[in-house]
Amino acid sequence: MSTLAIFLLLLQSTFAERDTAPVFILDHDKVIPHISNEPNPFKILQSSDFSKIINEAVSRSKVVILFIEESFCFEDISVKDKHGTPFYRLSQKLKEKRVKFLPAVAQPYKTLKNSFPPERTNEFYLSDSSTKVKFYNGRSKYFYIYFKDYLNETRVNALRRHDLLIFEVYFLVRQAAANHIVAFYTGKTNPILVDKMNSMPMKTQKVIRQPGITISTSGALFRFIGVYSTVGTRRSTFSEIPIVGEETWTKRSFSTRMEYTEFELEFSFKFREDRWLIDYVSLLEYGEEVGRTEMRVGAPWEWSYICSEPIVLVNMRDGSAVTISQYQIQPFNDDRQIARNGSGNDTHCFGPAVNCGPYFNAHILAGLMVTFFCMGILTYGVMTMYNCHSNDRYDDQHGKPLVIAAEVGG
């Protein structure tokens, strides 16, 4: 039994060594100076040794930033085009010994996740410097930065844009924190590796795709069906899940911002004792409001609001419009839920729905059937009364009596 355990441990370590990726450590203030700037490219840094570097960075810095690529390998570092290397700023900081390079680290992303558990509140997705994200609020000890690549963008151009974003975010947070910060730049997977352990065919389950998209934030749940923008006769449909940006809480209100590729939407809620309301929906471009639609609709607490009538947001600058064909919305007040249920629950789901328009259900249909039945009885009674005829002649006691002649057949 011990032999089998040793074999499995060796097998696991073998595959762990294969799963390596380069790591850059941005250390502008040189808080971890003992790391060599000329590492051995053939030596693999084990996860345990990398964890020691992480722990030292945490103990000597105020904030840790984690820049994560979807895939990252040594070939990405050596790639060039006519403009040269895409990592111009990284190369300059390497010469200044303000960036440290680890060419092969075993499972770096897994090790970082173990040290810094990802959460919805500390994960951001960036495409360019115009993306409005509140990176540092003075309380977060660490946060993740993921990169959004454009369609048909070359790998070199994407890495060059990432190089710029890394240093923009790094120095922005460093200035806001007013203290030492350390950043790690690596990738989730190594695209060069071919995992043969998954060579066995697996039966895939059929997935029934539901129409629309569902967006979950820290304070509300949204479901959109048919989001599109119109500029003149041109119509663009947006089927991707937007990025949840800044959220603002007060005692009686809540607002959340969603970022699409071409515009931003901001939903503002008002809280009352017995119900919640959607106050208004704003259309924004680069953080500036360009259109607004007043809503003033809502539902009781623990109920959702669903509507098939579209929300139309007109851009006052160019006359374009953003339309949400159908939607379902429900905010959550965790304090209220804790008071009622006795415990908090971060897993939110839609409650019973309040529909915005006329609709039919079993109770309404049964009521209509009973009403038509009673109306039928009433109509029959009225018609019977109108068909009743009185006599055209009555007996007079002072006059000649009525004589009705009858013939009797013989």
PDB file of C-alpha atoms in Angstrom, residues 64-321:
ATOM      1  CA  VAL A  64      -0.701  42.697  -3.347  1.00  0.00           C
ATOM      2  CA  ILE A  65      -1.914  42.887  -6.965  1.00  0.00           C
ATOM      3  CA  LEU A  66      -2.324  39.708  -9.014  1.00  0.00           C
ATOM      4  CA  PHE A  67      -2.279  40.149 -12.825  1.00  0.00           C
ATOM      5  CA  ILE A  68      -3.523  36.935 -14.438  1.00  0.00           C
ATOM      6  CA  GLU A  69      -3.428  35.851 -18.094  1.00  0.00           C
ATOM      7  CA  GLU A  70      -5.709  33.082 -19.312  1.00  0.00           C
ATOM      8  CA  SER A  71      -2.635  31.355 -20.789  1.00  0.00           C
ATOM      9  CA  PHE A  72       1.008  32.255 -20.343  1.00  0.00           C
ATOM     10  CA  CYS A  73       4.285  30.578 -21.296  1.00  0.00           C
ATOM     11  CA  PHE A  74       7.944  31.354 -21.926  1.00  0.00           C
ATOM     12  CA  GLU A  75       7.262  31.732 -25.669  1.00  0.00           C
ATOM     13  CA  ASP A  76       4.990  34.716 -24.931  1.00  0.00           C
ATOM     14  CA  ILE A  77       7.968  36.516 -23.420  1.00  0.00           C
ATOM     15  CA  SER A  78      10.248  35.917 -26.394  1.00  0.00           C
ATOM     16  CA  VAL A  79       7.703  36.797 -29.106  1.00  0.00           C
ATOM     17  CA  LYS A  80       8.325  39.988 -31.130  1.00  0.00           C
ATOM     18  CA  ASP A  81       6.942  41.929 -34.071  1.00  0.00           C
ATOM     19  CA  LYS A  82       8.173  44.886 -36.121  1.00  0.00           C
ATOM     20  CA  HIS A  83       7.868  47.121 -33.058  1.00  0.00           C
ATOM     21  CA  GLY A  84       9.969  44.787 -30.920  1.00  0.00           C
ATOM     22  CA  THR A  85       9.049  43.070 -27.700  1.00  0.00           C
ATOM     23  CA  PRO A  86       5.531  43.669 -26.358  1.00  0.00           C
ATOM     24  CA  PHE A  87       6.890  43.885 -22.798  1.00  0.00           C
ATOM     25  CA  TYR A  88       8.725  47.179 -23.180  1.00  0.00           C
ATOM     26  CA  ARG A  89       7.993  48.439 -19.650  1.00  0.00           C
ATOM     27  CA  LEU A  90       8.717  45.111 -18.012  1.00  0.00           C
ATOM     28  CA  SER A  91      12.076  44.954 -19.770  1.00  0.00           C
ATOM     29  CA  GLN A  92      12.957  48.481 -18.641  1.00  0.00           C
ATOM     30  CA  LYS A  93      12.086  47.715 -15.023  1.00  0.00           C
ATOM     31  CA  LEU A  94      14.078  44.482 -15.220  1.00  0.00           C
ATOM     32  CA  LYS A  95      17.146  46.522 -16.124  1.00  0.00           C
ATOM     33  CA  GLU A  96      16.438  48.839 -13.203  1.00  0.00           C
ATOM     34  CA  LYS A  97      16.082  45.769 -10.927  1.00  0.00           C
ATOM     35  CA  ARG A  98      12.569  46.806  -9.947  1.00  0.00           C
ATOM     36  CA  VAL A  99      11.005  43.717 -11.560  1.00  0.00           C
ATOM     37  CA  LYS A 100      12.068  40.144 -10.805  1.00  0.00           C
ATOM     38  CA  PHE A 101      11.617  37.269 -13.227  1.00  0.00           C
ATOM     39  CA  LEU A 102      11.012  33.610 -12.361  1.00  0.00           C
ATOM     40  CA  PRO A 103      11.083  31.640 -15.664  1.00  0.00           C
ATOM     41  CA  ALA A 104       9.478  28.395 -14.446  1.00  0.00           C
ATOM     42  CA  VAL A 105       7.261  28.145 -11.377  1.00  0.00           C
ATOM     43  CA  ALA A 106       5.265  24.995 -10.658  1.00  0.00           C
ATOM     44  CA  GLN A 107       1.536  25.744 -10.696  1.00  0.00           C
ATOM     45  CA  PRO A 108       1.861  29.443  -9.833  1.00  0.00           C
ATOM     46  CA  TYR A 109      -1.821  30.311 -10.282  1.00  0.00           C
ATOM     47  CA  LYS A 110      -2.919  27.487  -7.976  1.00  0.00           C
ATOM     48  CA  THR A 111      -0.426  28.600  -5.340  1.00  0.00           C
ATOM     49  CA  LEU A 112      -1.613  32.203  -5.592  1.00  0.00           C
ATOM     50  CA  LYS A 113      -5.242  31.140  -5.230  1.00  0.00           C
ATOM     51  CA  ASN A 114      -4.394  29.192  -2.089  1.00  0.00           C
ATOM     52  CA  SER A 115      -2.723  32.247  -0.577  1.00  0.00           C
ATOM     53  CA  PHE A 116      -5.250  34.779  -1.941  1.00  0.00           C
ATOM     54  CA  PRO A 117      -8.764  33.252  -2.225  1.00  0.00           C
ATOM     55  CA  PRO A 118     -10.598  34.918  -5.145  1.00  0.00           C
ATOM     56  CA  GLU A 119     -13.847  36.689  -4.331  1.00  0.00           C
ATOM     57  CA  ARG A 120     -16.360  38.615  -6.394  1.00  0.00           C
ATOM     58  CA  THR A 121     -15.459  41.846  -4.642  1.00  0.00           C
ATOM     59  CA  ASN A 122     -11.735  41.657  -5.437  1.00  0.00           C
ATOM     60  CA  GLU A 123     -11.826  40.505  -9.086  1.00  0.00           C
ATOM     61  CA  PHE A 124     -11.674  43.015 -11.950  1.00  0.00           C
ATOM     62  CA  TYR A 125     -11.646  42.543 -15.741  1.00  0.00           C
ATOM     63  CA  LEU A 126      -9.857  45.188 -17.802  1.00  0.00           C
ATOM     64  CA  SER A 127      -9.638  45.859 -21.513  1.00  0.00           C
ATOM     65  CA  ASP A 128      -8.016  49.285 -21.686  1.00  0.00           C
ATOM     66  CA  SER A 129      -7.127  52.263 -19.554  1.00  0.00           C
ATOM     67  CA  SER A 130     -10.532  53.894 -20.108  1.00  0.00           C
ATOM     68  CA  THR A 131     -12.244  51.173 -18.086  1.00  0.00           C
ATOM     69  CA  LYS A 132     -13.591  52.776 -14.938  1.00  0.00           C
ATOM     70  CA  VAL A 133     -12.902  50.471 -11.989  1.00  0.00           C
ATOM     71  CA  LYS A 134     -12.344  51.407  -8.384  1.00  0.00           C
ATOM     72  CA  PHE A 135      -9.161  49.444  -7.866  1.00  0.00           C
ATOM     73  CA  TYR A 136      -8.289  50.373  -4.319  1.00  0.00           C
ATOM     74  CA  ASN A 137     -10.692  51.314  -1.530  1.00  0.00           C
ATOM     75  CA  GLY A 138      -8.190  51.434   1.342  1.00  0.00           C
ATOM     76  CA  ARG A 139      -9.394  48.138   2.829  1.00  0.00           C
ATOM     77  CA  SER A 140      -8.545  45.436   0.313  1.00  0.00           C
ATOM     78  CA  LYS A 141      -5.309  43.626   1.058  1.00  0.00           C
ATOM     79  CA  TYR A 142      -5.188  42.048  -2.397  1.00  0.00           C
ATOM     80  CA  PHE A 143      -7.168  41.870  -5.641  1.00  0.00           C
ATOM     81  CA  TYR A 144      -7.056  40.121  -9.010  1.00  0.00           C
ATOM     82  CA  ILE A 145      -6.789  41.791 -12.415  1.00  0.00           C
ATOM     83  CA  TYR A 146      -7.872  39.725 -15.436  1.00  0.00           C
ATOM     84  CA  PHE A 147      -7.445  40.910 -19.020  1.00  0.00           C
ATOM     85  CA  LYS A 148     -10.200  41.182 -21.617  1.00  0.00           C
ATOM     86  CA  ASP A 149      -8.901  40.693 -25.159  1.00  0.00           C
ATOM     87  CA  TYR A 150     -10.528  42.064 -28.280  1.00  0.00           C
ATOM     88  CA  LEU A 151     -11.828  39.983 -31.144  1.00  0.00           C
ATOM     89  CA  ASN A 152      -9.281  39.312 -33.932  1.00  0.00           C
ATOM     90  CA  GLU A 153      -6.499  40.860 -31.824  1.00  0.00           C
ATOM     91  CA  THR A 154      -3.030  39.400 -32.316  1.00  0.00           C
ATOM     92  CA  ARG A 155      -1.203  37.917 -29.345  1.00  0.00           C
ATOM     93  CA  VAL A 156       1.603  40.479 -29.581  1.00  0.00           C
ATOM     94  CA  ASN A 157      -0.795  43.434 -29.556  1.00  0.00           C
ATOM     95  CA  ALA A 158      -2.705  41.939 -26.650  1.00  0.00           C
ATOM     96  CA  LEU A 159       0.473  41.464 -24.594  1.00  0.00           C
ATOM     97  CA  ARG A 160       1.623  45.002 -25.428  1.00  0.00           C
ATOM     98  CA  ARG A 161      -1.693  46.360 -24.172  1.00  0.00           C
ATOM     99  CA  HIS A 162      -1.413  44.198 -21.046  1.00  0.00           C
ATOM    100  CA  ASP A 163       2.082  45.553 -20.397  1.00  0.00           C
ATOM    101  CA  LEU A 164       0.696  49.092 -20.373  1.00  0.00           C
ATOM    102  CA  LEU A 165      -2.265  48.179 -18.153  1.00  0.00           C
ATOM    103  CA  ILE A 166      -0.055  46.439 -15.615  1.00  0.00           C
ATOM    104  CA  PHE A 167       2.033  49.521 -14.910  1.00  0.00           C
ATOM    105  CA  GLU A 168      -0.941  51.898 -15.025  1.00  0.00           C
ATOM    106  CA  VAL A 169      -2.758  49.891 -12.374  1.00  0.00           C
ATOM    107  CA  TYR A 170       0.406  49.259 -10.353  1.00  0.00           C
ATOM    108  CA  PHE A 171       1.371  52.905  -9.999  1.00  0.00           C
ATOM    109  CA  LEU A 172      -2.256  54.000  -9.530  1.00  0.00           C
ATOM    110  CA  VAL A 173      -2.644  51.698  -6.528  1.00  0.00           C
ATOM    111  CA  ARG A 174       0.843  52.533  -5.245  1.00  0.00           C
ATOM    112  CA  GLN A 175      -0.039  56.219  -5.260  1.00  0.00           C
ATOM    113  CA  ALA A 176      -3.402  55.642  -3.569  1.00  0.00           C
ATOM    114  CA  ALA A 177      -2.019  53.280  -0.923  1.00  0.00           C
ATOM    115  CA  ALA A 178       0.953  55.537  -0.130  1.00  0.00           C
ATOM    116  CA  ASN A 179       2.890  52.474   0.942  1.00  0.00           C
ATOM    117  CA  HIS A 180       4.835  49.505  -0.420  1.00  0.00           C
ATOM    118  CA  ILE A 181       2.962  47.218  -2.815  1.00  0.00           C
ATOM    119  CA  VAL A 182       3.984  44.062  -4.674  1.00  0.00           C
ATOM    120  CA  ALA A 183       2.423  42.619  -7.827  1.00  0.00           C
ATOM    121  CA  PHE A 184       2.586  39.147  -9.412  1.00  0.00           C
ATOM    122  CA  TYR A 185       2.087  38.662 -13.163  1.00  0.00           C
ATOM    123  CA  THR A 186       1.514  35.116 -14.434  1.00  0.00           C
ATOM    124  CA  GLY A 187      -1.046  32.909 -16.212  1.00  0.00           C
ATOM    125  CA  LYS A 188      -3.643  30.293 -15.380  1.00  0.00           C
ATOM    126  CA  THR A 189      -2.358  27.580 -17.737  1.00  0.00           C
ATOM    127  CA  ASN A 190       0.586  26.834 -19.984  1.00  0.00           C
ATOM    128  CA  PRO A 191      -0.744  26.403 -23.567  1.00  0.00           C
ATOM    129  CA  ILE A 192       2.315  24.414 -24.652  1.00  0.00           C
ATOM    130  CA  LEU A 193       1.578  21.477 -22.367  1.00  0.00           C
ATOM    131  CA  VAL A 194      -0.539  18.614 -23.636  1.00  0.00           C
ATOM    132  CA  ASP A 195      -2.306  16.843 -20.815  1.00  0.00           C
ATOM    133  CA  LYS A 196      -2.496  13.163 -21.668  1.00  0.00           C
ATOM    134  CA  MET A 197      -4.379  12.312 -18.499  1.00  0.00           C
ATOM    135  CA  ASN A 198      -7.577  13.549 -20.115  1.00  0.00           C
ATOM    136  CA  SER A 199      -7.226  11.304 -23.171  1.00  0.00           C
ATOM    137  CA  MET A 200     -10.055   9.025 -22.033  1.00  0.00           C
ATOM    138  CA  PRO A 201     -13.311   9.997 -23.748  1.00  0.00           C
ATOM    139  CA  MET A 202     -15.867  11.382 -21.367  1.00  0.00           C
ATOM    140  CA  LYS A 203     -19.575  11.478 -21.945  1.00  0.00           C
ATOM    141  CA  THR A 204     -20.714  15.065 -22.083  1.00  0.00           C
ATOM    142  CA  GLN A 205     -24.030  15.982 -20.609  1.00  0.00           C
ATOM    143  CA  LYS A 206     -26.591  17.844 -22.625  1.00  0.00           C
ATOM    144  CA  VAL A 207     -26.949  21.409 -21.450  1.00  0.00           C
ATOM    145  CA  ILE A 208     -30.217  23.194 -22.129  1.00  0.00           C
ATOM    146  CA  ARG A 209     -29.379  26.828 -22.700  1.00  0.00           C
ATOM    147  CA  GLN A 210     -31.918  29.205 -21.277  1.00  0.00           C
ATOM    148  CA  PRO A 211     -32.605  32.456 -23.108  1.00  0.00           C
ATOM    149  CA  GLY A 212     -31.055  35.588 -21.717  1.00  0.00           C
ATOM    150  CA  ILE A 213     -28.222  36.199 -19.297  1.00  0.00           C
ATOM    151  CA  THR A 214     -28.141  36.351 -15.502  1.00  0.00           C
ATOM    152  CA  ILE A 215     -25.942  38.865 -13.666  1.00  0.00           C
ATOM    153  CA  SER A 216     -25.295  38.410  -9.951  1.00  0.00           C
ATOM    154  CA  THR A 217     -23.867  41.266  -7.910  1.00  0.00           C
ATOM    155  CA  SER A 218     -23.256  41.624  -4.190  1.00  0.00           C
ATOM    156  CA  GLY A 219     -26.627  43.316  -3.711  1.00  0.00           C
ATOM    157  CA  ALA A 220     -28.961  42.318  -6.542  1.00  0.00           C
ATOM    158  CA  LEU A 221     -29.795  39.735  -9.180  1.00  0.00           C
ATOM    159  CA  PHE A 222     -30.565  40.653 -12.802  1.00  0.00           C
ATOM    160  CA  ARG A 223     -31.814  38.688 -15.804  1.00  0.00           C
ATOM    161  CA  PHE A 224     -31.813  40.344 -19.242  1.00  0.00           C
ATOM    162  CA  ILE A 225     -33.279  39.003 -22.473  1.00  0.00           C
ATOM    163  CA  GLY A 226     -32.461  40.884 -25.666  1.00  0.00           C
ATOM    164  CA  VAL A 227     -30.025  43.751 -24.966  1.00  0.00           C
ATOM    165  CA  TYR A 228     -29.222  45.770 -28.087  1.00  0.00           C
ATOM    166  CA  SER A 229     -28.338  49.277 -29.198  1.00  0.00           C
ATOM    167  CA  THR A 230     -29.612  51.141 -32.246  1.00  0.00           C
ATOM    168  CA  VAL A 231     -27.816  53.892 -34.130  1.00  0.00           C
ATOM    169  CA  GLY A 232     -30.011  55.003 -37.011  1.00  0.00           C
ATOM    170  CA  THR A 233     -30.893  51.816 -38.894  1.00  0.00           C
ATOM    171  CA  ARG A 234     -27.931  49.835 -37.521  1.00  0.00           C
ATOM    172  CA  ARG A 235     -28.635  47.478 -34.664  1.00  0.00           C
ATOM    173  CA  SER A 236     -26.019  45.794 -32.449  1.00  0.00           C
ATOM    174  CA  THR A 237     -26.929  42.940 -30.111  1.00  0.00           C
ATOM    175  CA  PHE A 238     -25.050  42.339 -26.848  1.00  0.00           C
ATOM    176  CA  SER A 239     -25.256  38.750 -25.617  1.00  0.00           C
ATOM    177  CA  GLU A 240     -22.208  38.741 -23.310  1.00  0.00           C
ATOM    178  CA  ILE A 241     -22.420  39.034 -19.541  1.00  0.00           C
ATOM    179  CA  PRO A 242     -21.464  42.591 -18.535  1.00  0.00           C
ATOM    180  CA  ILE A 243     -18.773  43.351 -15.977  1.00  0.00           C
ATOM    181  CA  VAL A 244     -20.085  44.421 -12.603  1.00  0.00           C
ATOM    182  CA  GLY A 245     -18.366  47.673 -11.763  1.00  0.00           C
ATOM    183  CA  GLU A 246     -18.844  50.025  -8.835  1.00  0.00           C
ATOM    184  CA  GLU A 247     -21.623  49.407  -6.283  1.00  0.00           C
ATOM    185  CA  THR A 248     -22.763  52.007  -3.770  1.00  0.00           C
ATOM    186  CA  TRP A 249     -24.739  51.343  -0.588  1.00  0.00           C
ATOM    187  CA  THR A 250     -26.610  53.653   1.741  1.00  0.00           C
ATOM    188  CA  LYS A 251     -29.175  52.923   4.425  1.00  0.00           C
ATOM    189  CA  ARG A 252     -32.138  53.524   2.104  1.00  0.00           C
ATOM    190  CA  SER A 253     -30.670  53.108  -1.378  1.00  0.00           C
ATOM    191  CA  PHE A 254     -28.388  50.990  -3.513  1.00  0.00           C
ATOM    192  CA  SER A 255     -26.889  51.442  -6.974  1.00  0.00           C
ATOM    193  CA  THR A 256     -24.897  49.082  -9.180  1.00  0.00           C
ATOM    194  CA  ARG A 257     -23.077  49.716 -12.435  1.00  0.00           C
ATOM    195  CA  MET A 258     -22.618  47.263 -15.317  1.00  0.00           C
ATOM    196  CA  GLU A 259     -20.076  47.738 -18.077  1.00  0.00           C
ATOM    197  CA  TYR A 260     -20.608  46.613 -21.654  1.00  0.00           C
ATOM    198  CA  THR A 261     -18.051  47.089 -24.397  1.00  0.00           C
ATOM    199  CA  GLU A 262     -19.661  50.274 -25.730  1.00  0.00           C
ATOM    200  CA  PHE A 263     -21.675  51.668 -22.813  1.00  0.00           C
ATOM    201  CA  GLU A 264     -22.456  51.334 -19.109  1.00  0.00           C
ATOM    202  CA  LEU A 265     -25.759  50.849 -17.282  1.00  0.00           C
ATOM    203  CA  GLU A 266     -26.457  52.013 -13.737  1.00  0.00           C
ATOM    204  CA  PHE A 267     -29.472  50.761 -11.772  1.00  0.00           C
ATOM    205  CA  SER A 268     -30.540  52.806  -8.746  1.00  0.00           C
ATOM    206  CA  PHE A 269     -32.787  51.278  -6.061  1.00  0.00           C
ATOM    207  CA  LYS A 270     -34.680  52.750  -3.119  1.00  0.00           C
ATOM    208  CA  PHE A 271     -35.488  50.713  -0.018  1.00  0.00           C
ATOM    209  CA  ARG A 272     -38.664  51.010   2.035  1.00  0.00           C
ATOM    210  CA  GLU A 273     -39.907  49.086   5.048  1.00  0.00           C
ATOM    211  CA  ASP A 274     -42.185  46.740   3.125  1.00  0.00           C
ATOM    212  CA  ARG A 275     -40.845  46.860  -0.437  1.00  0.00           C
ATOM    213  CA  TRP A 276     -38.064  47.928  -2.789  1.00  0.00           C
ATOM    214  CA  LEU A 277     -38.243  50.186  -5.856  1.00  0.00           C
ATOM    215  CA  ILE A 278     -36.217  50.652  -9.045  1.00  0.00           C
ATOM    216  CA  ASP A 279     -35.807  54.418  -8.960  1.00  0.00           C
ATOM    217  CA  TYR A 280     -34.176  54.909 -12.372  1.00  0.00           C
ATOM    218  CA  VAL A 281     -31.821  53.376 -14.943  1.00  0.00           C
ATOM    219  CA  SER A 282     -28.983  55.490 -16.357  1.00  0.00           C
ATOM    220  CA  LEU A 283     -26.962  55.160 -19.558  1.00  0.00           C
ATOM    221  CA  LEU A 284     -23.294  56.154 -19.228  1.00  0.00           C
ATOM    222  CA  GLU A 285     -20.318  56.579 -21.530  1.00  0.00           C
ATOM    223  CA  TYR A 286     -16.848  56.577 -19.913  1.00  0.00           C
ATOM    224  CA  GLY A 287     -18.439  57.203 -16.508  1.00  0.00           C
ATOM    225  CA  GLU A 288     -20.540  60.198 -17.658  1.00  0.00           C
ATOM    226  CA  GLU A 289     -24.336  59.975 -17.712  1.00  0.00           C
ATOM    227  CA  VAL A 290     -25.807  60.545 -21.192  1.00  0.00           C
ATOM    228  CA  GLY A 291     -29.361  59.249 -20.690  1.00  0.00           C
ATOM    229  CA  ARG A 292     -31.822  58.249 -17.986  1.00  0.00           C
ATOM    230  CA  THR A 293     -35.192  56.486 -17.737  1.00  0.00           C
ATOM    231  CA  GLU A 294     -37.343  56.881 -14.638  1.00  0.00           C
ATOM    232  CA  MET A 295     -38.840  53.577 -13.443  1.00  0.00           C
ATOM    233  CA  ARG A 296     -40.459  53.922  -9.972  1.00  0.00           C
ATOM    234  CA  VAL A 297     -41.571  50.280  -9.968  1.00  0.00           C
ATOM    235  CA  GLY A 298     -40.779  47.457  -7.603  1.00  0.00           C
ATOM    236  CA  ALA A 299     -42.041  44.588  -5.504  1.00  0.00           C
ATOM    237  CA  PRO A 300     -42.280  43.472  -1.856  1.00  0.00           C
ATOM    238  CA  TRP A 301     -39.140  42.223  -0.166  1.00  0.00           C
ATOM    239  CA  GLU A 302     -38.068  38.707  -1.195  1.00  0.00           C
ATOM    240  CA  TRP A 303     -40.074  39.117  -4.434  1.00  0.00           C
ATOM    241  CA  SER A 304     -38.678  39.862  -7.890  1.00  0.00           C
ATOM    242  CA  TYR A 305     -39.994  42.214 -10.559  1.00  0.00           C
ATOM    243  CA  ILE A 306     -40.386  40.861 -14.096  1.00  0.00           C
ATOM    244  CA  CYS A 307     -41.485  42.742 -17.174  1.00  0.00           C
ATOM    245  CA  SER A 308     -41.696  42.066 -20.898  1.00  0.00           C
ATOM    246  CA  GLU A 309     -42.090  45.746 -21.754  1.00  0.00           C
ATOM    247  CA  PRO A 310     -38.680  47.025 -22.896  1.00  0.00           C
ATOM    248  CA  ILE A 311     -36.538  49.596 -21.130  1.00  0.00           C
ATOM    249  CA  VAL A 312     -35.385  52.195 -23.677  1.00  0.00           C
ATOM    250  CA  LEU A 313     -32.448  54.447 -22.774  1.00  0.00           C
ATOM    251  CA  VAL A 314     -31.899  57.289 -25.252  1.00  0.00           C
ATOM    252  CA  ASN A 315     -28.413  58.747 -25.608  1.00  0.00           C
ATOM    253  CA  MET A 316     -28.896  62.515 -25.501  1.00  0.00           C
ATOM    254  CA  ARG A 317     -25.567  63.086 -27.277  1.00  0.00           C
ATOM    255  CA  ASP A 318     -26.045  61.258 -30.564  1.00  0.00           C
ATOM    256  CA  GLY A 319     -29.680  60.080 -30.446  1.00  0.00           C
ATOM    257  CA  SER A 320     -28.800  56.394 -30.232  1.00  0.00           C
ATOM    258  CA  ALA A 321     -30.712  54.106 -27.897  1.00  0.00           C
TER     259      ALA A 321
END
